Every structure is written in structure tokens, then in C-alpha cells.
Amino acid sequence: MAFFRRLRVLSKKDVGDEGETLAVRFLKQNGYRILVRNYRCALGEIDIVALHDKTISFVEVKSRRSARFGPAAAAVTPRKQGQIIKAAQAYLASGKWDGFDFRFDVVAIDWQNDRPMIQHIAGAFETP
């Protein structure tokens, strides 16, 4: 609980890292197998790549300390979606996942009274 008390003094990166850790824990508790964290390629980055049944989920994690700039989920802009889609295409290009479905999820973490409120939006956006 000490982390939650210090939340307001942490950097954006620290809050983001903690958000990703919470998202991984949440996904695992809901039957997802984490394949990769922080997948990076020349085209972009994906926070979490996870497998649930025969579906690969490319997960963007957004964490907000306050609602001052809106909810965390609103931070996944069309531009960011495009970067995630390109990175996912690079990930899938290996051919290892042929025959699997895929989708784009968002795990939004909005901190309220130093407690994380986690929202998982499965299929949050699609490829054009």
C-alpha cells in the first residue's frame, strides 16, 4: 500500500510502469497468458501481447493519476491506434500465429483516492 500513498509524487513513467504491472496481474487473473511485455519494433511499441483461448490480444495500457484530462481510455488516440496496428502487423509477420484471431484491447487504469480502478476494453478498436 505504500506505493499508492506515494502515487502523486511519482513520475509519469513510474505511474505507467505500475499501471502495466497491474494490467498484467489483471489479465493473468482473467485467464490470459502474457506472451510479451513492451514489444518494440521499428514501427512502434505494444505494451502487452497476450493470448486468451485462440485470440492474441495486443493491449495498450493507459494509467491516469487524475481525471483532469479525462479518463485514461480516452488517451488511446487514433494516431496511437495506428502505431499499435503497425507494430502488431510486424509481430504477426513471423507467421508463428497463423490461424489465430487477434484483437486490440485497452486496459485503462484511473486512480481514484489512491486506488486503481481497472477497466478492460476488449476489442477497443479495429484495423481500418
mmCIF file with all atom_site columns, C-alpha atoms in Angstrom:
data_model
loop_
_atom_site.group_PDB
_atom_site.id
_atom_site.type_symbol
_atom_site.label_atom_id
_atom_site.label_alt_id
_atom_site.label_comp_id
_atom_site.label_asym_id
_atom_site.label_entity_id
_atom_site.label_seq_id
_atom_site.pdbx_PDB_ins_code
_atom_site.Cartn_x
_atom_site.Cartn_y
_atom_site.Cartn_z
_atom_site.occupancy
_atom_site.B_iso_or_equiv
_atom_site.pdbx_formal_charge
_atom_site.auth_seq_id
_atom_site.auth_comp_id
_atom_site.auth_asym_id
_atom_site.auth_atom_id
_atom_site.pdbx_PDB_model_num
ATOM 1   C CA . MET A 1 1   ? 0.000   0.000   0.000   1.00 0.00 ? 1   MET A CA 1
ATOM 2   C CA . ALA A 1 2   ? 2.967   2.315   0.415   1.00 0.00 ? 2   ALA A CA 1
ATOM 3   C CA . PHE A 1 3   ? 3.107   2.731   -3.368  1.00 0.00 ? 3   PHE A CA 1
ATOM 4   C CA . PHE A 1 4   ? -0.439  4.061   -3.506  1.00 0.00 ? 4   PHE A CA 1
ATOM 5   C CA . ARG A 1 5   ? 0.301   6.683   -0.843  1.00 0.00 ? 5   ARG A CA 1
ATOM 6   C CA . ARG A 1 6   ? 3.286   7.908   -2.883  1.00 0.00 ? 6   ARG A CA 1
ATOM 7   C CA . LEU A 1 7   ? 1.429   7.897   -6.200  1.00 0.00 ? 7   LEU A CA 1
ATOM 8   C CA . ARG A 1 8   ? 1.164   11.664  -6.522  1.00 0.00 ? 8   ARG A CA 1
ATOM 9   C CA . VAL A 1 9   ? 4.934   12.194  -6.196  1.00 0.00 ? 9   VAL A CA 1
ATOM 10  C CA . LEU A 1 10  ? 5.975   9.575   -8.751  1.00 0.00 ? 10  LEU A CA 1
ATOM 11  C CA . SER A 1 11  ? 6.966   10.385  -12.301 1.00 0.00 ? 11  SER A CA 1
ATOM 12  C CA . LYS A 1 12  ? 4.660   9.677   -15.245 1.00 0.00 ? 12  LYS A CA 1
ATOM 13  C CA . LYS A 1 13  ? 6.929   6.780   -16.227 1.00 0.00 ? 13  LYS A CA 1
ATOM 14  C CA . ASP A 1 14  ? 6.721   5.238   -12.750 1.00 0.00 ? 14  ASP A CA 1
ATOM 15  C CA . VAL A 1 15  ? 2.924   5.516   -12.767 1.00 0.00 ? 15  VAL A CA 1
ATOM 16  C CA . GLY A 1 16  ? 2.871   3.979   -16.261 1.00 0.00 ? 16  GLY A CA 1
ATOM 17  C CA . ASP A 1 17  ? 5.150   1.120   -15.214 1.00 0.00 ? 17  ASP A CA 1
ATOM 18  C CA . GLU A 1 18  ? 2.972   0.412   -12.187 1.00 0.00 ? 18  GLU A CA 1
ATOM 19  C CA . GLY A 1 19  ? -0.091  0.523   -14.442 1.00 0.00 ? 19  GLY A CA 1
ATOM 20  C CA . GLU A 1 20  ? 1.439   -2.086  -16.740 1.00 0.00 ? 20  GLU A CA 1
ATOM 21  C CA . THR A 1 21  ? 2.240   -4.307  -13.774 1.00 0.00 ? 21  THR A CA 1
ATOM 22  C CA . LEU A 1 22  ? -1.357  -4.030  -12.557 1.00 0.00 ? 22  LEU A CA 1
ATOM 23  C CA . ALA A 1 23  ? -2.639  -4.740  -16.079 1.00 0.00 ? 23  ALA A CA 1
ATOM 24  C CA . VAL A 1 24  ? -0.510  -7.888  -16.352 1.00 0.00 ? 24  VAL A CA 1
ATOM 25  C CA . ARG A 1 25  ? -1.787  -9.111  -12.987 1.00 0.00 ? 25  ARG A CA 1
ATOM 26  C CA . PHE A 1 26  ? -5.380  -8.341  -14.003 1.00 0.00 ? 26  PHE A CA 1
ATOM 27  C CA . LEU A 1 27  ? -5.050  -10.143 -17.345 1.00 0.00 ? 27  LEU A CA 1
ATOM 28  C CA . LYS A 1 28  ? -3.451  -13.215 -15.757 1.00 0.00 ? 28  LYS A CA 1
ATOM 29  C CA . GLN A 1 29  ? -6.242  -13.377 -13.177 1.00 0.00 ? 29  GLN A CA 1
ATOM 30  C CA . ASN A 1 30  ? -8.699  -13.396 -16.080 1.00 0.00 ? 30  ASN A CA 1
ATOM 31  C CA . GLY A 1 31  ? -7.108  -16.300 -17.942 1.00 0.00 ? 31  GLY A CA 1
ATOM 32  C CA . TYR A 1 32  ? -4.694  -14.518 -20.272 1.00 0.00 ? 32  TYR A CA 1
ATOM 33  C CA . ARG A 1 33  ? -1.183  -15.808 -20.892 1.00 0.00 ? 33  ARG A CA 1
ATOM 34  C CA . ILE A 1 34  ? 1.322   -12.984 -21.281 1.00 0.00 ? 34  ILE A CA 1
ATOM 35  C CA . LEU A 1 35  ? 3.491   -13.553 -24.347 1.00 0.00 ? 35  LEU A CA 1
ATOM 36  C CA . VAL A 1 36  ? 5.483   -10.307 -24.423 1.00 0.00 ? 36  VAL A CA 1
ATOM 37  C CA . ARG A 1 37  ? 5.727   -7.103  -22.422 1.00 0.00 ? 37  ARG A CA 1
ATOM 38  C CA . ASN A 1 38  ? 6.866   -3.921  -24.156 1.00 0.00 ? 38  ASN A CA 1
ATOM 39  C CA . TYR A 1 39  ? 7.210   -5.361  -27.647 1.00 0.00 ? 39  TYR A CA 1
ATOM 40  C CA . ARG A 1 40  ? 9.209   -2.902  -29.739 1.00 0.00 ? 40  ARG A CA 1
ATOM 41  C CA . CYS A 1 41  ? 9.973   -2.746  -33.423 1.00 0.00 ? 41  CYS A CA 1
ATOM 42  C CA . ALA A 1 42  ? 10.808  -0.013  -35.911 1.00 0.00 ? 42  ALA A CA 1
ATOM 43  C CA . LEU A 1 43  ? 7.095   0.662   -36.422 1.00 0.00 ? 43  LEU A CA 1
ATOM 44  C CA . GLY A 1 44  ? 6.056   1.129   -32.819 1.00 0.00 ? 44  GLY A CA 1
ATOM 45  C CA . GLU A 1 45  ? 5.511   -0.439  -29.422 1.00 0.00 ? 45  GLU A CA 1
ATOM 46  C CA . ILE A 1 46  ? 2.876   -2.633  -27.822 1.00 0.00 ? 46  ILE A CA 1
ATOM 47  C CA . ASP A 1 47  ? 2.610   -2.642  -24.036 1.00 0.00 ? 47  ASP A CA 1
ATOM 48  C CA . ILE A 1 48  ? 1.403   -6.237  -23.692 1.00 0.00 ? 48  ILE A CA 1
ATOM 49  C CA . VAL A 1 49  ? 0.864   -9.105  -26.110 1.00 0.00 ? 49  VAL A CA 1
ATOM 50  C CA . ALA A 1 50  ? -1.323  -11.762 -24.511 1.00 0.00 ? 50  ALA A CA 1
ATOM 51  C CA . LEU A 1 51  ? -3.074  -14.974 -25.524 1.00 0.00 ? 51  LEU A CA 1
ATOM 52  C CA . HIS A 1 52  ? -6.601  -15.869 -24.432 1.00 0.00 ? 52  HIS A CA 1
ATOM 53  C CA . ASP A 1 53  ? -8.048  -19.058 -25.924 1.00 0.00 ? 53  ASP A CA 1
ATOM 54  C CA . LYS A 1 54  ? -7.102  -18.761 -29.625 1.00 0.00 ? 54  LYS A CA 1
ATOM 55  C CA . THR A 1 55  ? -7.053  -14.964 -29.676 1.00 0.00 ? 55  THR A CA 1
ATOM 56  C CA . ILE A 1 56  ? -3.977  -12.787 -29.477 1.00 0.00 ? 56  ILE A CA 1
ATOM 57  C CA . SER A 1 57  ? -4.660  -9.515  -27.687 1.00 0.00 ? 57  SER A CA 1
ATOM 58  C CA . PHE A 1 58  ? -2.477  -6.520  -28.386 1.00 0.00 ? 58  PHE A CA 1
ATOM 59  C CA . VAL A 1 59  ? -3.005  -4.487  -25.230 1.00 0.00 ? 59  VAL A CA 1
ATOM 60  C CA . GLU A 1 60  ? -2.395  -0.777  -24.757 1.00 0.00 ? 60  GLU A CA 1
ATOM 61  C CA . VAL A 1 61  ? -2.226  0.250   -21.103 1.00 0.00 ? 61  VAL A CA 1
ATOM 62  C CA . LYS A 1 62  ? -3.112  3.782   -20.056 1.00 0.00 ? 62  LYS A CA 1
ATOM 63  C CA . SER A 1 63  ? -2.902  4.989   -16.488 1.00 0.00 ? 63  SER A CA 1
ATOM 64  C CA . ARG A 1 64  ? -4.054  8.368   -15.191 1.00 0.00 ? 64  ARG A CA 1
ATOM 65  C CA . ARG A 1 65  ? -3.455  9.841   -11.738 1.00 0.00 ? 65  ARG A CA 1
ATOM 66  C CA . SER A 1 66  ? -6.451  12.157  -12.030 1.00 0.00 ? 66  SER A CA 1
ATOM 67  C CA . ALA A 1 67  ? -9.451  12.833  -14.259 1.00 0.00 ? 67  ALA A CA 1
ATOM 68  C CA . ARG A 1 68  ? -8.181  16.352  -15.008 1.00 0.00 ? 68  ARG A CA 1
ATOM 69  C CA . PHE A 1 69  ? -7.509  15.479  -18.652 1.00 0.00 ? 69  PHE A CA 1
ATOM 70  C CA . GLY A 1 70  ? -10.300 12.924  -18.994 1.00 0.00 ? 70  GLY A CA 1
ATOM 71  C CA . PRO A 1 71  ? -10.387 9.179   -18.445 1.00 0.00 ? 71  PRO A CA 1
ATOM 72  C CA . ALA A 1 72  ? -7.350  7.032   -19.214 1.00 0.00 ? 72  ALA A CA 1
ATOM 73  C CA . ALA A 1 73  ? -9.072  5.189   -22.074 1.00 0.00 ? 73  ALA A CA 1
ATOM 74  C CA . ALA A 1 74  ? -9.524  8.473   -23.960 1.00 0.00 ? 74  ALA A CA 1
ATOM 75  C CA . ALA A 1 75  ? -5.731  8.755   -24.282 1.00 0.00 ? 75  ALA A CA 1
ATOM 76  C CA . VAL A 1 76  ? -5.655  5.988   -26.904 1.00 0.00 ? 76  VAL A CA 1
ATOM 77  C CA . THR A 1 77  ? -5.943  8.364   -29.837 1.00 0.00 ? 77  THR A CA 1
ATOM 78  C CA . PRO A 1 78  ? -6.408  7.377   -33.495 1.00 0.00 ? 78  PRO A CA 1
ATOM 79  C CA . ARG A 1 79  ? -2.720  8.171   -34.066 1.00 0.00 ? 79  ARG A CA 1
ATOM 80  C CA . LYS A 1 80  ? -1.700  5.839   -31.219 1.00 0.00 ? 80  LYS A CA 1
ATOM 81  C CA . GLN A 1 81  ? -4.058  3.171   -32.555 1.00 0.00 ? 81  GLN A CA 1
ATOM 82  C CA . GLY A 1 82  ? -2.320  3.393   -35.931 1.00 0.00 ? 82  GLY A CA 1
ATOM 83  C CA . GLN A 1 83  ? 1.090   2.880   -34.322 1.00 0.00 ? 83  GLN A CA 1
ATOM 84  C CA . ILE A 1 84  ? -0.172  -0.142  -32.388 1.00 0.00 ? 84  ILE A CA 1
ATOM 85  C CA . ILE A 1 85  ? -1.718  -1.647  -35.530 1.00 0.00 ? 85  ILE A CA 1
ATOM 86  C CA . LYS A 1 86  ? 1.571   -1.297  -37.435 1.00 0.00 ? 86  LYS A CA 1
ATOM 87  C CA . ALA A 1 87  ? 3.547   -2.861  -34.592 1.00 0.00 ? 87  ALA A CA 1
ATOM 88  C CA . ALA A 1 88  ? 1.007   -5.708  -34.372 1.00 0.00 ? 88  ALA A CA 1
ATOM 89  C CA . GLN A 1 89  ? 1.371   -6.359  -38.094 1.00 0.00 ? 89  GLN A CA 1
ATOM 90  C CA . ALA A 1 90  ? 5.134   -6.660  -37.593 1.00 0.00 ? 90  ALA A CA 1
ATOM 91  C CA . TYR A 1 91  ? 4.580   -9.049  -34.669 1.00 0.00 ? 91  TYR A CA 1
ATOM 92  C CA . LEU A 1 92  ? 2.209   -11.213 -36.707 1.00 0.00 ? 92  LEU A CA 1
ATOM 93  C CA . ALA A 1 93  ? 4.525   -11.234 -39.740 1.00 0.00 ? 93  ALA A CA 1
ATOM 94  C CA . SER A 1 94  ? 6.596   -14.003 -38.133 1.00 0.00 ? 94  SER A CA 1
ATOM 95  C CA . GLY A 1 95  ? 3.876   -16.439 -39.227 1.00 0.00 ? 95  GLY A CA 1
ATOM 96  C CA . LYS A 1 96  ? 4.035   -18.189 -35.850 1.00 0.00 ? 96  LYS A CA 1
ATOM 97  C CA . TRP A 1 97  ? 0.472   -17.135 -35.104 1.00 0.00 ? 97  TRP A CA 1
ATOM 98  C CA . ASP A 1 98  ? -1.192  -18.150 -38.371 1.00 0.00 ? 98  ASP A CA 1
ATOM 99  C CA . GLY A 1 99  ? -4.709  -19.409 -37.670 1.00 0.00 ? 99  GLY A CA 1
ATOM 100 C CA . PHE A 1 100 ? -5.115  -17.328 -34.519 1.00 0.00 ? 100 PHE A CA 1
ATOM 101 C CA . ASP A 1 101 ? -7.580  -14.489 -34.221 1.00 0.00 ? 101 ASP A CA 1
ATOM 102 C CA . PHE A 1 102 ? -6.321  -11.161 -32.936 1.00 0.00 ? 102 PHE A CA 1
ATOM 103 C CA . ARG A 1 103 ? -7.769  -8.006  -31.485 1.00 0.00 ? 103 ARG A CA 1
ATOM 104 C CA . PHE A 1 104 ? -6.766  -4.709  -29.929 1.00 0.00 ? 104 PHE A CA 1
ATOM 105 C CA . ASP A 1 105 ? -7.576  -4.164  -26.258 1.00 0.00 ? 105 ASP A CA 1
ATOM 106 C CA . VAL A 1 106 ? -7.123  -1.283  -23.864 1.00 0.00 ? 106 VAL A CA 1
ATOM 107 C CA . VAL A 1 107 ? -6.583  -1.622  -20.147 1.00 0.00 ? 107 VAL A CA 1
ATOM 108 C CA . ALA A 1 108 ? -7.398  1.754   -18.623 1.00 0.00 ? 108 ALA A CA 1
ATOM 109 C CA . ILE A 1 109 ? -6.383  2.475   -15.053 1.00 0.00 ? 109 ILE A CA 1
ATOM 110 C CA . ASP A 1 110 ? -7.892  5.533   -13.442 1.00 0.00 ? 110 ASP A CA 1
ATOM 111 C CA . TRP A 1 111 ? -6.613  6.259   -9.948  1.00 0.00 ? 111 TRP A CA 1
ATOM 112 C CA . GLN A 1 112 ? -9.298  7.347   -7.503  1.00 0.00 ? 112 GLN A CA 1
ATOM 113 C CA . ASN A 1 113 ? -8.387  8.077   -3.881  1.00 0.00 ? 113 ASN A CA 1
ATOM 114 C CA . ASP A 1 114 ? -5.019  6.379   -4.473  1.00 0.00 ? 114 ASP A CA 1
ATOM 115 C CA . ARG A 1 115 ? -6.735  3.181   -5.625  1.00 0.00 ? 115 ARG A CA 1
ATOM 116 C CA . PRO A 1 116 ? -6.598  1.786   -9.144  1.00 0.00 ? 116 PRO A CA 1
ATOM 117 C CA . MET A 1 117 ? -9.886  1.403   -10.989 1.00 0.00 ? 117 MET A CA 1
ATOM 118 C CA . ILE A 1 118 ? -9.150  -1.054  -13.800 1.00 0.00 ? 118 ILE A CA 1
ATOM 119 C CA . GLN A 1 119 ? -11.243 -1.232  -16.956 1.00 0.00 ? 119 GLN A CA 1
ATOM 120 C CA . HIS A 1 120 ? -10.501 -3.821  -19.667 1.00 0.00 ? 120 HIS A CA 1
ATOM 121 C CA . ILE A 1 121 ? -11.926 -2.872  -23.050 1.00 0.00 ? 121 ILE A CA 1
ATOM 122 C CA . ALA A 1 122 ? -11.683 -5.948  -25.279 1.00 0.00 ? 122 ALA A CA 1
ATOM 123 C CA . GLY A 1 123 ? -11.801 -5.089  -28.974 1.00 0.00 ? 123 GLY A CA 1
ATOM 124 C CA . ALA A 1 124 ? -11.367 -1.384  -28.226 1.00 0.00 ? 124 ALA A CA 1
ATOM 125 C CA . PHE A 1 125 ? -10.511 -0.606  -31.860 1.00 0.00 ? 125 PHE A CA 1
ATOM 126 C CA . GLU A 1 126 ? -10.061 -2.388  -35.175 1.00 0.00 ? 126 GLU A CA 1
ATOM 127 C CA . THR A 1 127 ? -7.845  -2.203  -38.203 1.00 0.00 ? 127 THR A CA 1
ATOM 128 C CA . PRO A 1 128 ? -9.211  0.106   -40.902 1.00 0.00 ? 128 PRO A CA 1
#
